[in-house]
Amino acid sequence: MNDMRMSPNLALNQLVAQRRAAGESLVHLGFGESRLPPFAPLMERLAAGATRNAYGPVAGSPEVRAAVAGYFSRRRIPTGPDQIVVAPGSKPLLMAIGLVVPGDVILPRPAWNTYAPQARLAGKHPIAVAIPEECGGVPDPVALRESITAARVLGRDPRILVLTLPDNPTGTLAPPALIRELCAIAEEEGLLIVSDEIYRDVVHDPATEFLSPAEVAPAGTVVVTGLSKSLALGGWRIGAARFPQGPWGEWIRAGVVSVASEVWSTLAAPMQSVAEYAFSEPEEIRERLRASARLHGAVAREVHRITVAAGARCRPPTGAFYVYPDFEPVRGELGKYEVTDSPTLARRMLDLGIVVLAGHLLGDEGEALRFKCATSMLYGETVEEQQLALDAPDPLALAHIGSLLERIEEGFMRLVP
């Protein structure tokens, strides 16, 4: 426990705030916040729910659980309210699942920087497996089989497989064929799949085919989601989990409810009012989700173009709001600036006025020249600027976004002159 540190992206966000307060001008691409204004109907539900000041059921009210069940059912995952638990964010749900389900955790490499620390907090060993060439968020199937065998030889006990759809940090979505292959391996090996789908409603193109592991392996998949990313409610902390039907799923859910009763008691009642409305998905919520996904996609694609023009390899983003460039093709040129690994590359970017999250902080190989750019930080510092970005047919043409993109392009061009 003595080696535990603050989450690196939160620590980086605090550092940026401090340096900006000291007068530095930085372009912040290091924090995965959906930087959009709060949606007025959501604020109305929050205000209306403020009179609900009593404790409620630990798993959530019948009404909010029914709304979340409907959300999943509309996504080809038939669900009843008794399969749902809501919580103050998806993080505590992931932590509770780790505390309840025995065994070690298999993660894609790179992965969101919370998975591995949570595994260690739960007394588990995180097993990192390289991602496929075409996408992130999931382990490469061949490498997954090899890693399971190797882990067992070493006395490890892999029991949980975490998939992130779409992915943080690569901004990509694993295709259906790959999901089916991974589900088959999980069933053969007796692994519980934890499918983190908090970015599901941030797929850029609505025509993109999305396959949840819960459709393929319903008896062995827990799905976790929330409103932090899709509706920009990170500070309101609203998460939900869907557990499988049957004895195993009921056992896991009961364990999570037990943890919840001792840790967070219940999702705050006003937030349950928000969640009930949001997960019911009236037309205004659906339109808000479509507008947000369009904006996220437009800006992420432009930052992807800039990184490739600067010499990086980079998977084209298709979901969430990230790009994950790899500057291995220009390692020789970067060496002139004493850039040899992920930490020194991130420091070089900071010297150029651009803040990124170094790949080694996401479990990536330390010597790799990779980092994460969170493109959702570019929509504006004020609510007015953010609303303009959301409403604009071409957000890249807005002066405040265009000026930041110019600074980013200039910085990347100076990275490798």
mmCIF file of N, CA and C in Angstrom, residues 348-410:
data_model
loop_
_atom_site.group_PDB
_atom_site.id
_atom_site.type_symbol
_atom_site.label_atom_id
_atom_site.label_comp_id
_atom_site.label_asym_id
_atom_site.label_seq_id
_atom_site.Cartn_x
_atom_site.Cartn_y
_atom_site.Cartn_z
ATOM 1 N N ARG A 348 9.094 16.606 -23.052
ATOM 2 C CA ARG A 348 9.372 17.405 -24.241
ATOM 3 C C ARG A 348 8.103 18.115 -24.716
ATOM 4 N N MET A 349 6.974 17.420 -24.688
ATOM 5 C CA MET A 349 5.713 18.044 -25.070
ATOM 6 C C MET A 349 5.366 19.188 -24.120
ATOM 7 N N LEU A 350 5.606 18.991 -22.829
ATOM 8 C CA LEU A 350 5.326 20.041 -21.855
ATOM 9 C C LEU A 350 6.202 21.266 -22.116
ATOM 10 N N ASP A 351 7.457 21.025 -22.488
ATOM 11 C CA ASP A 351 8.340 22.144 -22.831
ATOM 12 C C ASP A 351 7.799 22.936 -24.025
ATOM 13 N N LEU A 352 7.039 22.261 -24.871
ATOM 14 C CA LEU A 352 6.441 22.909 -26.040
ATOM 15 C C LEU A 352 5.076 23.505 -25.734
ATOM 16 N N GLY A 353 4.658 23.424 -24.464
ATOM 17 C CA GLY A 353 3.404 24.028 -24.042
ATOM 18 C C GLY A 353 2.186 23.154 -24.210
ATOM 19 N N ILE A 354 2.388 21.840 -24.411
ATOM 20 C CA ILE A 354 1.273 20.914 -24.605
ATOM 21 C C ILE A 354 1.349 19.828 -23.536
ATOM 22 N N VAL A 355 0.261 19.650 -22.810
ATOM 23 C CA VAL A 355 0.209 18.676 -21.720
ATOM 24 C C VAL A 355 -0.444 17.396 -22.222
ATOM 25 N N VAL A 356 0.250 16.266 -22.083
ATOM 26 C CA VAL A 356 -0.271 14.960 -22.478
ATOM 27 C C VAL A 356 -0.025 13.983 -21.335
ATOM 28 N N LEU A 357 -0.693 12.841 -21.382
ATOM 29 C CA LEU A 357 -0.504 11.806 -20.363
ATOM 30 C C LEU A 357 0.399 10.721 -20.942
ATOM 31 N N ALA A 358 1.578 10.569 -20.353
ATOM 32 C CA ALA A 358 2.584 9.641 -20.867
ATOM 33 C C ALA A 358 2.068 8.204 -20.851
ATOM 34 N N GLY A 359 2.444 7.443 -21.876
ATOM 35 C CA GLY A 359 1.938 6.084 -22.031
ATOM 36 C C GLY A 359 2.278 5.151 -20.886
ATOM 37 N N HIS A 360 3.465 5.321 -20.246
ATOM 38 C CA HIS A 360 3.823 4.398 -19.174
ATOM 39 C C HIS A 360 2.870 4.526 -17.990
ATOM 40 N N LEU A 361 2.200 5.673 -17.867
ATOM 41 C CA LEU A 361 1.219 5.851 -16.798
ATOM 42 C C LEU A 361 -0.074 5.107 -17.087
ATOM 43 N N LEU A 362 -0.208 4.598 -18.296
ATOM 44 C CA LEU A 362 -1.361 3.813 -18.710
ATOM 45 C C LEU A 362 -1.006 2.338 -18.843
ATOM 46 N N GLY A 363 0.116 1.967 -18.248
ATOM 47 C CA GLY A 363 0.538 0.569 -18.291
ATOM 48 C C GLY A 363 1.287 0.188 -19.534
ATOM 49 N N ASP A 364 1.558 1.145 -20.420
ATOM 50 C CA ASP A 364 2.279 0.854 -21.654
ATOM 51 C C ASP A 364 3.762 0.629 -21.340
ATOM 52 N N GLU A 365 4.465 0.078 -22.306
ATOM 53 C CA GLU A 365 5.900 -0.142 -22.144
ATOM 54 C C GLU A 365 6.594 1.206 -21.976
ATOM 55 N N GLY A 366 7.438 1.313 -20.953
ATOM 56 C CA GLY A 366 8.054 2.586 -20.634
ATOM 57 C C GLY A 366 8.916 3.150 -21.742
ATOM 58 N N GLU A 367 9.585 2.256 -22.493
ATOM 59 C CA GLU A 367 10.485 2.735 -23.538
ATOM 60 C C GLU A 367 9.750 3.148 -24.812
ATOM 61 N N ALA A 368 8.434 2.869 -24.873
ATOM 62 C CA ALA A 368 7.663 3.241 -26.060
ATOM 63 C C ALA A 368 7.460 4.754 -26.109
ATOM 64 N N LEU A 369 7.394 5.296 -27.298
ATOM 65 C CA LEU A 369 7.226 6.735 -27.491
ATOM 66 C C LEU A 369 5.764 7.046 -27.767
ATOM 67 N N ARG A 370 4.936 6.829 -26.744
ATOM 68 C CA ARG A 370 3.488 6.996 -26.894
ATOM 69 C C ARG A 370 2.915 7.819 -25.745
ATOM 70 N N PHE A 371 1.823 8.518 -26.042
ATOM 71 C CA PHE A 371 1.102 9.243 -25.005
ATOM 72 C C PHE A 371 -0.348 9.404 -25.435
ATOM 73 N N LYS A 372 -1.171 9.805 -24.463
ATOM 74 C CA LYS A 372 -2.594 10.022 -24.724
ATOM 75 C C LYS A 372 -2.888 11.505 -24.839
ATOM 76 N N CYS A 373 -3.667 11.863 -25.864
ATOM 77 C CA CYS A 373 -4.202 13.209 -25.999
ATOM 78 C C CYS A 373 -5.715 13.150 -25.772
ATOM 79 N N ALA A 374 -6.202 13.900 -24.799
ATOM 80 C CA ALA A 374 -7.638 14.004 -24.560
ATOM 81 C C ALA A 374 -8.163 15.227 -25.299
ATOM 82 N N THR A 375 -8.774 15.002 -26.439
ATOM 83 C CA THR A 375 -9.150 16.108 -27.320
ATOM 84 C C THR A 375 -10.382 16.860 -26.833
ATOM 85 N N SER A 376 -11.105 16.317 -25.877
ATOM 86 C CA SER A 376 -12.315 16.973 -25.361
ATOM 87 C C SER A 376 -12.004 18.195 -24.516
ATOM 88 N N MET A 377 -10.720 18.444 -24.256
ATOM 89 C CA MET A 377 -10.327 19.622 -23.476
ATOM 90 C C MET A 377 -10.262 20.892 -24.332
ATOM 91 N N LEU A 378 -10.579 20.775 -25.620
ATOM 92 C CA LEU A 378 -10.341 21.881 -26.558
ATOM 93 C C LEU A 378 -11.587 22.699 -26.881
ATOM 94 N N TYR A 379 -12.704 22.434 -26.214
ATOM 95 C CA TYR A 379 -13.965 23.038 -26.641
ATOM 96 C C TYR A 379 -14.206 24.428 -26.074
ATOM 97 N N GLY A 380 -13.374 24.836 -25.131
ATOM 98 C CA GLY A 380 -13.530 26.183 -24.587
ATOM 99 C C GLY A 380 -13.431 26.199 -23.081
ATOM 100 N N GLU A 381 -13.051 27.352 -22.540
ATOM 101 C CA GLU A 381 -12.913 27.523 -21.098
ATOM 102 C C GLU A 381 -14.202 28.003 -20.445
ATOM 103 N N THR A 382 -15.104 28.562 -21.222
ATOM 104 C CA THR A 382 -16.353 29.076 -20.675
ATOM 105 C C THR A 382 -17.533 28.262 -21.197
ATOM 106 N N VAL A 383 -18.637 28.361 -20.475
ATOM 107 C CA VAL A 383 -19.857 27.678 -20.916
ATOM 108 C C VAL A 383 -20.284 28.185 -22.288
ATOM 109 N N GLU A 384 -20.102 29.473 -22.519
ATOM 110 C CA GLU A 384 -20.508 30.050 -23.802
ATOM 111 C C GLU A 384 -19.687 29.463 -24.957
ATOM 112 N N GLU A 385 -18.377 29.361 -24.771
ATOM 113 C CA GLU A 385 -17.529 28.776 -25.809
ATOM 114 C C GLU A 385 -17.872 27.311 -26.035
ATOM 115 N N GLN A 386 -18.113 26.594 -24.981
ATOM 116 C CA GLN A 386 -18.438 25.166 -25.094
ATOM 117 C C GLN A 386 -19.767 24.976 -25.818
ATOM 118 N N GLN A 387 -20.741 25.828 -25.541
ATOM 119 C CA GLN A 387 -22.027 25.719 -26.224
ATOM 120 C C GLN A 387 -21.878 26.037 -27.708
ATOM 121 N N LEU A 388 -21.056 27.026 -28.027
ATOM 122 C CA LEU A 388 -20.787 27.324 -29.438
ATOM 123 C C LEU A 388 -20.190 26.104 -30.137
ATOM 124 N N ALA A 389 -19.262 25.431 -29.472
ATOM 125 C CA ALA A 389 -18.638 24.240 -30.058
ATOM 126 C C ALA A 389 -19.668 23.154 -30.305
ATOM 127 N N LEU A 390 -20.564 22.970 -29.350
ATOM 128 C CA LEU A 390 -21.571 21.920 -29.469
ATOM 129 C C LEU A 390 -22.563 22.224 -30.592
ATOM 130 N N ASP A 391 -22.872 23.490 -30.781
ATOM 131 C CA ASP A 391 -23.882 23.881 -31.780
ATOM 132 C C ASP A 391 -23.321 24.066 -33.182
ATOM 133 N N ALA A 392 -22.007 24.213 -33.314
ATOM 134 C CA ALA A 392 -21.420 24.602 -34.597
ATOM 135 C C ALA A 392 -21.477 23.472 -35.621
ATOM 136 N N PRO A 393 -21.909 23.761 -36.860
ATOM 137 C CA PRO A 393 -21.836 22.755 -37.926
ATOM 138 C C PRO A 393 -20.393 22.326 -38.183
ATOM 139 N N ASP A 394 -19.456 23.277 -38.051
ATOM 140 C CA ASP A 394 -18.030 22.991 -38.229
ATOM 141 C C ASP A 394 -17.268 23.565 -37.033
ATOM 142 N N PRO A 395 -17.134 22.788 -35.958
ATOM 143 C CA PRO A 395 -16.468 23.331 -34.766
ATOM 144 C C PRO A 395 -15.025 23.733 -35.006
ATOM 145 N N LEU A 396 -14.371 23.144 -36.008
ATOM 146 C CA LEU A 396 -12.976 23.489 -36.274
ATOM 147 C C LEU A 396 -12.832 24.910 -36.790
ATOM 148 N N ALA A 397 -13.925 25.480 -37.297
ATOM 149 C CA ALA A 397 -13.880 26.837 -37.831
ATOM 150 C C ALA A 397 -14.053 27.891 -36.754
ATOM 151 N N LEU A 398 -14.409 27.485 -35.548
ATOM 152 C CA LEU A 398 -14.563 28.443 -34.462
ATOM 153 C C LEU A 398 -13.200 28.991 -34.061
ATOM 154 N N ALA A 399 -13.138 30.286 -33.779
ATOM 155 C CA ALA A 399 -11.850 30.924 -33.498
ATOM 156 C C ALA A 399 -11.170 30.319 -32.282
ATOM 157 N N HIS A 400 -11.926 30.057 -31.213
ATOM 158 C CA HIS A 400 -11.266 29.585 -29.991
ATOM 159 C C HIS A 400 -10.758 28.158 -30.128
ATOM 160 N N ILE A 401 -11.436 27.336 -30.907
ATOM 161 C CA ILE A 401 -10.948 25.981 -31.155
ATOM 162 C C ILE A 401 -9.828 26.015 -32.180
ATOM 163 N N GLY A 402 -10.007 26.797 -33.231
ATOM 164 C CA GLY A 402 -8.981 26.891 -34.265
ATOM 165 C C GLY A 402 -7.648 27.369 -33.729
ATOM 166 N N SER A 403 -7.676 28.326 -32.802
ATOM 167 C CA SER A 403 -6.412 28.834 -32.265
ATOM 168 C C SER A 403 -5.686 27.766 -31.444
ATOM 169 N N LEU A 404 -6.442 26.965 -30.695
ATOM 170 C CA LEU A 404 -5.814 25.882 -29.932
ATOM 171 C C LEU A 404 -5.244 24.817 -30.866
ATOM 172 N N LEU A 405 -5.983 24.493 -31.918
ATOM 173 C CA LEU A 405 -5.485 23.497 -32.871
ATOM 174 C C LEU A 405 -4.217 24.000 -33.563
ATOM 175 N N GLU A 406 -4.149 25.296 -33.843
ATOM 176 C CA GLU A 406 -2.931 25.859 -34.435
ATOM 177 C C GLU A 406 -1.753 25.727 -33.480
ATOM 178 N N ARG A 407 -1.983 25.976 -32.199
ATOM 179 C CA ARG A 407 -0.908 25.817 -31.214
ATOM 180 C C ARG A 407 -0.462 24.356 -31.118
ATOM 181 N N ILE A 408 -1.433 23.452 -31.173
ATOM 182 C CA ILE A 408 -1.088 22.028 -31.123
ATOM 183 C C ILE A 408 -0.272 21.639 -32.347
ATOM 184 N N GLU A 409 -0.710 22.085 -33.522
ATOM 185 C CA GLU A 409 0.020 21.739 -34.741
ATOM 186 C C GLU A 409 1.427 22.315 -34.712
ATOM 187 N N GLU A 410 1.545 23.552 -34.254
ATOM 188 C CA GLU A 410 2.874 24.163 -34.143
ATOM 189 C C GLU A 410 3.761 23.378 -33.186
#
